[in-house]
């Protein structure tokens, strides 16, 4: 308990330092790095506060809460990027989160889990991986069809905003149907989440942490996006690499550590649940929700992506389905997922 | 029995009315709508006549008969479209039937079937879905490779008619090998088809209905295609949407109702069989057969499709395989298939 | 034993004849045909010598040896093609081997195996097909992403050699992890390989045969590539067809016969193992190894392929996974794989 309070205070302090650096016009690279660290911390704070709040309502509601609030910092980054007109950053942040979770984290979790298993085979329920594959294919349908129409430049390509908005509603409806069935389903959900794996907070404090972290995440995201452009230029790495790798790993840092730690401890089902839920949520909740939100901005987010991203998304969905769809995974299968991520990151480095 | 006779007479009357309207030079929109309704009715008449004839020969032959004759109206629509030089209508009709069956009808059937199941999971034999996935992948191989060659504009792209003809023969041979094995297989085929689900006719009358409906379908298809172009212009919707959605749903209306009704009644295997057989048949029998038939026309049908259609076909095949390949499906999986259809229809609306 | 010696002598004689014809400046078509036959024979000689050597070390090492040395002639063909600047031949040889094994040979083996099975269903362990699917998806990730980047012509497309080299290392590492796990795994490996299916040689003789055949394969490959260009022009068939079909079938002739013969004898697991190992090895060992080797040449081999090849690779991987992933296959599924190969070969014929 006490250690939690200290950590939370440290995270808040880091957020404040970010603000000071931002307004003191310090070197953008410094602001960028500190803000990235603060965002990682705030993601963790929101995550455990959500779980603590959710305990009141049982595991199903916890899952739903976590699904909707857990990606809060990421949501803010994309929203501020959109309001700053940084469409490339917005897109690559969303896709980067998806790839980081679905390839890097899932791959490392499988490697850890398979190594921990006595016979070298990590085993888990196949239901969630199969559901995730279905949801990803739905998102891919939207993205591939709009992308092809965009490449061809046909008449439909002049209505991308409208088509994206309709598609976003379709994705959100299916996500809702899935979530309702998933929460209602008899399967005992991963109650261990908030068990030994994570610290918990008393209800009142949790609400307080959630509020403060939420506001802080919104502010820090703004400063992070602000520092992004000059920082990237100063360091000399491509914007695509920054969004796809650095922002993605920072924004999902804590979930990553949790997923891999759980797998190494042999809690294969929990590990898979954390990672898979995250991927499904980005594809069919966060992305369409941001598309609809962006209708209020000058810079509209659509489902149009560059061909390389579309290809990467299709390959990722197929690899995740093929590797985890049968409910077991070997070390080399985890290595293959990590390998796909390394290839993608290499390509982005030279972009 | 008597009710059947009355319905059949009504359908015939509708076909005659279509002819009168056609020759009376009525507003094309009216002809188009009446002809569409008449085609739906004729499809139903041919379907039950086929089954009644088939009863003489056992369920396997019924299935084969239904496979070859059930799509008669659609065959005529495409043939008349080709002879009128309407290549876009011909292509979109074929693809539209495939998407309507594989996405909309299958999705609705799964939603109905999963809702009807006590535990919310529709269960069926996985054999036919797996076979359909294999056959669809074969068709996709033909369509994707020719499409890519066409996009690149390489030397092979100047021989599209020849390559399509050879490919059509390959598809038909594999379809024949599959059908032979499927009919020979020990699995008791869906005899219930002609049981409670549908009315039956005496043999002589069935032959008569088949002949009259066949001729009527040929004539009405001609008038339908004739009215299509001016009607579409008058209403102001895109040709792609008309072919993909309106013609497709009209041409498969009865099969659709049967599939969904069966699923809602809990006859999951039968429902899946009706829909899957239909999809497989369009992809590896109807399409290649039409490609070969078109060699006799000025307007040649090839396997070259627009990139958006190719993408939609690949996504449809993957989604069908992923969702039904394990022999069970949930409500949200049906919703996902319907969602893909809605996205595709939206895109076509703006085309 | 004696018959082996005679066959080996005949193969060596054929290799010598090739050399004589080459230096005598005979019609290139003749050199091409004789060299092709000699390469097929040398592939067989290397294959049985490898197995005989391997017997000393147990089946696991045999598998590894066969994996690394069995494709020796093919390796030489590609290396000589690269050193002669024949990039198209190099690429199509690699892809051709992959398609010949994964589509034609696997398809024929399934047809033979399913026909031999009492209930018309060929059954085998699903582990290796699943592993192969994973490895192929990894290779596809590399090839698809680089290919899309190349098509778009973005900045990354100017660093294709570097990106390919990094990707090659990733592929080789994952292959190594897989191979280590595969060799360590408890599954009894196909000891029958060297049993009744094939003749064996004494250890000393095997080493001798390996050395002589290796050197001969290197020389004959050189002459083969030398004759390729004028021969193809003389016959008037496309280079793509030559590489994809003729070279591929010649270079894998013996493996092909072994795979199909084993399947017809009912040894389904062995047959699948021979073919699948070969496909996996080409995609994630031979291809990346050649990419790295080519850094020493003027003509660099990268993972950039033409869109038609990329599409064919994706379709092949999906079809192999879909058909063999469940551990059973029917006659029509074999026919579907062969059908895809015929379609691909037809396209290449007109290229």
mmCIF file with all atom_site columns, C-alpha atoms in Angstrom, chain C residues 18-109:
data_model
loop_
_atom_site.group_PDB
_atom_site.id
_atom_site.type_symbol
_atom_site.label_atom_id
_atom_site.label_alt_id
_atom_site.label_comp_id
_atom_site.label_asym_id
_atom_site.label_entity_id
_atom_site.label_seq_id
_atom_site.pdbx_PDB_ins_code
_atom_site.Cartn_x
_atom_site.Cartn_y
_atom_site.Cartn_z
_atom_site.occupancy
_atom_site.B_iso_or_equiv
_atom_site.pdbx_formal_charge
_atom_site.auth_seq_id
_atom_site.auth_comp_id
_atom_site.auth_asym_id
_atom_site.auth_atom_id
_atom_site.pdbx_PDB_model_num
ATOM 1  C CA . UNK C 1 18  ? 27.281 -32.206 -69.944 1.00 0.00 ? 18  UNK C CA 1
ATOM 2  C CA . UNK C 1 19  ? 30.763 -30.761 -69.572 1.00 0.00 ? 19  UNK C CA 1
ATOM 3  C CA . UNK C 1 20  ? 31.866 -32.133 -72.929 1.00 0.00 ? 20  UNK C CA 1
ATOM 4  C CA . UNK C 1 21  ? 28.788 -30.739 -74.653 1.00 0.00 ? 21  UNK C CA 1
ATOM 5  C CA . UNK C 1 22  ? 29.307 -27.407 -72.943 1.00 0.00 ? 22  UNK C CA 1
ATOM 6  C CA . UNK C 1 23  ? 32.909 -27.013 -74.100 1.00 0.00 ? 23  UNK C CA 1
ATOM 7  C CA . UNK C 1 24  ? 32.122 -28.413 -77.545 1.00 0.00 ? 24  UNK C CA 1
ATOM 8  C CA . UNK C 1 25  ? 29.731 -25.481 -78.062 1.00 0.00 ? 25  UNK C CA 1
ATOM 9  C CA . UNK C 1 26  ? 26.860 -27.758 -78.931 1.00 0.00 ? 26  UNK C CA 1
ATOM 10 C CA . UNK C 1 27  ? 23.350 -26.364 -79.473 1.00 0.00 ? 27  UNK C CA 1
ATOM 11 C CA . UNK C 1 28  ? 22.445 -24.713 -76.114 1.00 0.00 ? 28  UNK C CA 1
ATOM 12 C CA . UNK C 1 29  ? 19.084 -26.493 -76.050 1.00 0.00 ? 29  UNK C CA 1
ATOM 13 C CA . UNK C 1 30  ? 20.896 -29.843 -75.914 1.00 0.00 ? 30  UNK C CA 1
ATOM 14 C CA . UNK C 1 31  ? 23.246 -28.721 -73.133 1.00 0.00 ? 31  UNK C CA 1
ATOM 15 C CA . UNK C 1 32  ? 20.252 -27.345 -71.253 1.00 0.00 ? 32  UNK C CA 1
ATOM 16 C CA . UNK C 1 33  ? 18.310 -30.619 -71.412 1.00 0.00 ? 33  UNK C CA 1
ATOM 17 C CA . UNK C 1 34  ? 21.285 -32.851 -70.556 1.00 0.00 ? 34  UNK C CA 1
ATOM 18 C CA . UNK C 1 35  ? 22.376 -30.547 -67.726 1.00 0.00 ? 35  UNK C CA 1
ATOM 19 C CA . UNK C 1 36  ? 18.852 -30.561 -66.342 1.00 0.00 ? 36  UNK C CA 1
ATOM 20 C CA . UNK C 1 37  ? 18.804 -34.358 -66.291 1.00 0.00 ? 37  UNK C CA 1
ATOM 21 C CA . UNK C 1 38  ? 22.268 -34.470 -64.715 1.00 0.00 ? 38  UNK C CA 1
ATOM 22 C CA . UNK C 1 39  ? 21.180 -32.043 -61.996 1.00 0.00 ? 39  UNK C CA 1
ATOM 23 C CA . UNK C 1 40  ? 18.175 -34.203 -61.182 1.00 0.00 ? 40  UNK C CA 1
ATOM 24 C CA . UNK C 1 41  ? 20.469 -37.217 -60.846 1.00 0.00 ? 41  UNK C CA 1
ATOM 25 C CA . UNK C 1 42  ? 22.996 -35.349 -58.719 1.00 0.00 ? 42  UNK C CA 1
ATOM 26 C CA . UNK C 1 43  ? 20.186 -34.175 -56.442 1.00 0.00 ? 43  UNK C CA 1
ATOM 27 C CA . UNK C 1 44  ? 19.266 -37.813 -55.916 1.00 0.00 ? 44  UNK C CA 1
ATOM 28 C CA . UNK C 1 45  ? 22.880 -38.828 -55.297 1.00 0.00 ? 45  UNK C CA 1
ATOM 29 C CA . UNK C 1 46  ? 23.405 -36.060 -52.732 1.00 0.00 ? 46  UNK C CA 1
ATOM 30 C CA . UNK C 1 47  ? 20.123 -36.934 -51.105 1.00 0.00 ? 47  UNK C CA 1
ATOM 31 C CA . UNK C 1 48  ? 20.920 -40.626 -50.521 1.00 0.00 ? 48  UNK C CA 1
ATOM 32 C CA . UNK C 1 49  ? 24.542 -39.922 -49.605 1.00 0.00 ? 49  UNK C CA 1
ATOM 33 C CA . UNK C 1 50  ? 23.370 -37.438 -46.984 1.00 0.00 ? 50  UNK C CA 1
ATOM 34 C CA . UNK C 1 51  ? 21.024 -39.982 -45.498 1.00 0.00 ? 51  UNK C CA 1
ATOM 35 C CA . UNK C 1 52  ? 23.689 -42.658 -45.438 1.00 0.00 ? 52  UNK C CA 1
ATOM 36 C CA . UNK C 1 53  ? 26.121 -40.333 -43.678 1.00 0.00 ? 53  UNK C CA 1
ATOM 37 C CA . UNK C 1 54  ? 23.393 -39.258 -41.314 1.00 0.00 ? 54  UNK C CA 1
ATOM 38 C CA . UNK C 1 55  ? 22.645 -42.801 -40.224 1.00 0.00 ? 55  UNK C CA 1
ATOM 39 C CA . UNK C 1 56  ? 25.759 -42.670 -38.078 1.00 0.00 ? 56  UNK C CA 1
ATOM 40 C CA . UNK C 1 57  ? 24.270 -39.841 -36.061 1.00 0.00 ? 57  UNK C CA 1
ATOM 41 C CA . UNK C 1 58  ? 20.610 -40.821 -35.749 1.00 0.00 ? 58  UNK C CA 1
ATOM 42 C CA . UNK C 1 59  ? 17.506 -39.539 -37.454 1.00 0.00 ? 59  UNK C CA 1
ATOM 43 C CA . UNK C 1 60  ? 17.515 -35.988 -36.067 1.00 0.00 ? 60  UNK C CA 1
ATOM 44 C CA . UNK C 1 61  ? 20.942 -35.189 -37.465 1.00 0.00 ? 61  UNK C CA 1
ATOM 45 C CA . UNK C 1 62  ? 19.974 -36.871 -40.728 1.00 0.00 ? 62  UNK C CA 1
ATOM 46 C CA . UNK C 1 63  ? 17.063 -34.497 -40.988 1.00 0.00 ? 63  UNK C CA 1
ATOM 47 C CA . UNK C 1 64  ? 19.271 -31.509 -40.327 1.00 0.00 ? 64  UNK C CA 1
ATOM 48 C CA . UNK C 1 65  ? 21.893 -32.711 -42.806 1.00 0.00 ? 65  UNK C CA 1
ATOM 49 C CA . UNK C 1 66  ? 19.270 -33.360 -45.429 1.00 0.00 ? 66  UNK C CA 1
ATOM 50 C CA . UNK C 1 67  ? 17.770 -29.970 -44.826 1.00 0.00 ? 67  UNK C CA 1
ATOM 51 C CA . UNK C 1 68  ? 21.072 -28.212 -45.326 1.00 0.00 ? 68  UNK C CA 1
ATOM 52 C CA . UNK C 1 69  ? 22.677 -30.310 -48.087 1.00 0.00 ? 69  UNK C CA 1
ATOM 53 C CA . UNK C 1 70  ? 19.658 -31.690 -49.949 1.00 0.00 ? 70  UNK C CA 1
ATOM 54 C CA . UNK C 1 71  ? 19.053 -28.454 -51.792 1.00 0.00 ? 71  UNK C CA 1
ATOM 55 C CA . UNK C 1 72  ? 22.703 -28.137 -52.843 1.00 0.00 ? 72  UNK C CA 1
ATOM 56 C CA . UNK C 1 73  ? 22.153 -28.217 -56.641 1.00 0.00 ? 73  UNK C CA 1
ATOM 57 C CA . UNK C 1 74  ? 19.482 -25.586 -56.339 1.00 0.00 ? 74  UNK C CA 1
ATOM 58 C CA . UNK C 1 75  ? 21.776 -23.429 -54.230 1.00 0.00 ? 75  UNK C CA 1
ATOM 59 C CA . UNK C 1 76  ? 24.413 -23.624 -56.944 1.00 0.00 ? 76  UNK C CA 1
ATOM 60 C CA . UNK C 1 77  ? 21.966 -22.783 -59.721 1.00 0.00 ? 77  UNK C CA 1
ATOM 61 C CA . UNK C 1 78  ? 20.893 -19.643 -57.917 1.00 0.00 ? 78  UNK C CA 1
ATOM 62 C CA . UNK C 1 79  ? 24.463 -18.653 -57.056 1.00 0.00 ? 79  UNK C CA 1
ATOM 63 C CA . UNK C 1 80  ? 25.634 -19.048 -60.645 1.00 0.00 ? 80  UNK C CA 1
ATOM 64 C CA . UNK C 1 81  ? 22.577 -17.249 -61.923 1.00 0.00 ? 81  UNK C CA 1
ATOM 65 C CA . UNK C 1 82  ? 23.387 -14.368 -59.588 1.00 0.00 ? 82  UNK C CA 1
ATOM 66 C CA . UNK C 1 83  ? 27.024 -14.244 -60.603 1.00 0.00 ? 83  UNK C CA 1
ATOM 67 C CA . UNK C 1 84  ? 25.876 -14.156 -64.249 1.00 0.00 ? 84  UNK C CA 1
ATOM 68 C CA . UNK C 1 85  ? 23.559 -11.264 -63.388 1.00 0.00 ? 85  UNK C CA 1
ATOM 69 C CA . UNK C 1 86  ? 20.454 -13.391 -64.126 1.00 0.00 ? 86  UNK C CA 1
ATOM 70 C CA . UNK C 1 87  ? 18.315 -12.028 -61.309 1.00 0.00 ? 87  UNK C CA 1
ATOM 71 C CA . UNK C 1 88  ? 15.034 -13.185 -62.843 1.00 0.00 ? 88  UNK C CA 1
ATOM 72 C CA . UNK C 1 89  ? 16.290 -16.764 -63.126 1.00 0.00 ? 89  UNK C CA 1
ATOM 73 C CA . UNK C 1 90  ? 17.571 -16.686 -59.535 1.00 0.00 ? 90  UNK C CA 1
ATOM 74 C CA . UNK C 1 91  ? 14.273 -15.462 -58.149 1.00 0.00 ? 91  UNK C CA 1
ATOM 75 C CA . UNK C 1 92  ? 12.064 -17.704 -60.220 1.00 0.00 ? 92  UNK C CA 1
ATOM 76 C CA . UNK C 1 93  ? 14.218 -20.730 -59.338 1.00 0.00 ? 93  UNK C CA 1
ATOM 77 C CA . UNK C 1 94  ? 13.693 -20.162 -55.631 1.00 0.00 ? 94  UNK C CA 1
ATOM 78 C CA . UNK C 1 95  ? 10.000 -19.415 -55.930 1.00 0.00 ? 95  UNK C CA 1
ATOM 79 C CA . UNK C 1 96  ? 9.586  -22.221 -58.447 1.00 0.00 ? 96  UNK C CA 1
ATOM 80 C CA . UNK C 1 97  ? 11.006 -24.769 -56.002 1.00 0.00 ? 97  UNK C CA 1
ATOM 81 C CA . UNK C 1 98  ? 8.678  -23.510 -53.347 1.00 0.00 ? 98  UNK C CA 1
ATOM 82 C CA . UNK C 1 99  ? 5.602  -23.691 -55.566 1.00 0.00 ? 99  UNK C CA 1
ATOM 83 C CA . UNK C 1 100 ? 6.586  -27.046 -57.076 1.00 0.00 ? 100 UNK C CA 1
ATOM 84 C CA . UNK C 1 101 ? 6.957  -28.569 -53.610 1.00 0.00 ? 101 UNK C CA 1
ATOM 85 C CA . UNK C 1 102 ? 4.101  -26.809 -51.865 1.00 0.00 ? 102 UNK C CA 1
ATOM 86 C CA . UNK C 1 103 ? 1.511  -27.076 -54.618 1.00 0.00 ? 103 UNK C CA 1
ATOM 87 C CA . UNK C 1 104 ? 2.364  -29.712 -57.223 1.00 0.00 ? 104 UNK C CA 1
ATOM 88 C CA . UNK C 1 105 ? 4.159  -32.316 -55.116 1.00 0.00 ? 105 UNK C CA 1
ATOM 89 C CA . UNK C 1 106 ? 2.045  -31.842 -51.994 1.00 0.00 ? 106 UNK C CA 1
ATOM 90 C CA . UNK C 1 107 ? -1.093 -31.961 -54.124 1.00 0.00 ? 107 UNK C CA 1
ATOM 91 C CA . UNK C 1 108 ? -0.067 -35.150 -55.933 1.00 0.00 ? 108 UNK C CA 1
ATOM 92 C CA . UNK C 1 109 ? 1.059  -36.716 -52.638 1.00 0.00 ? 109 UNK C CA 1
#
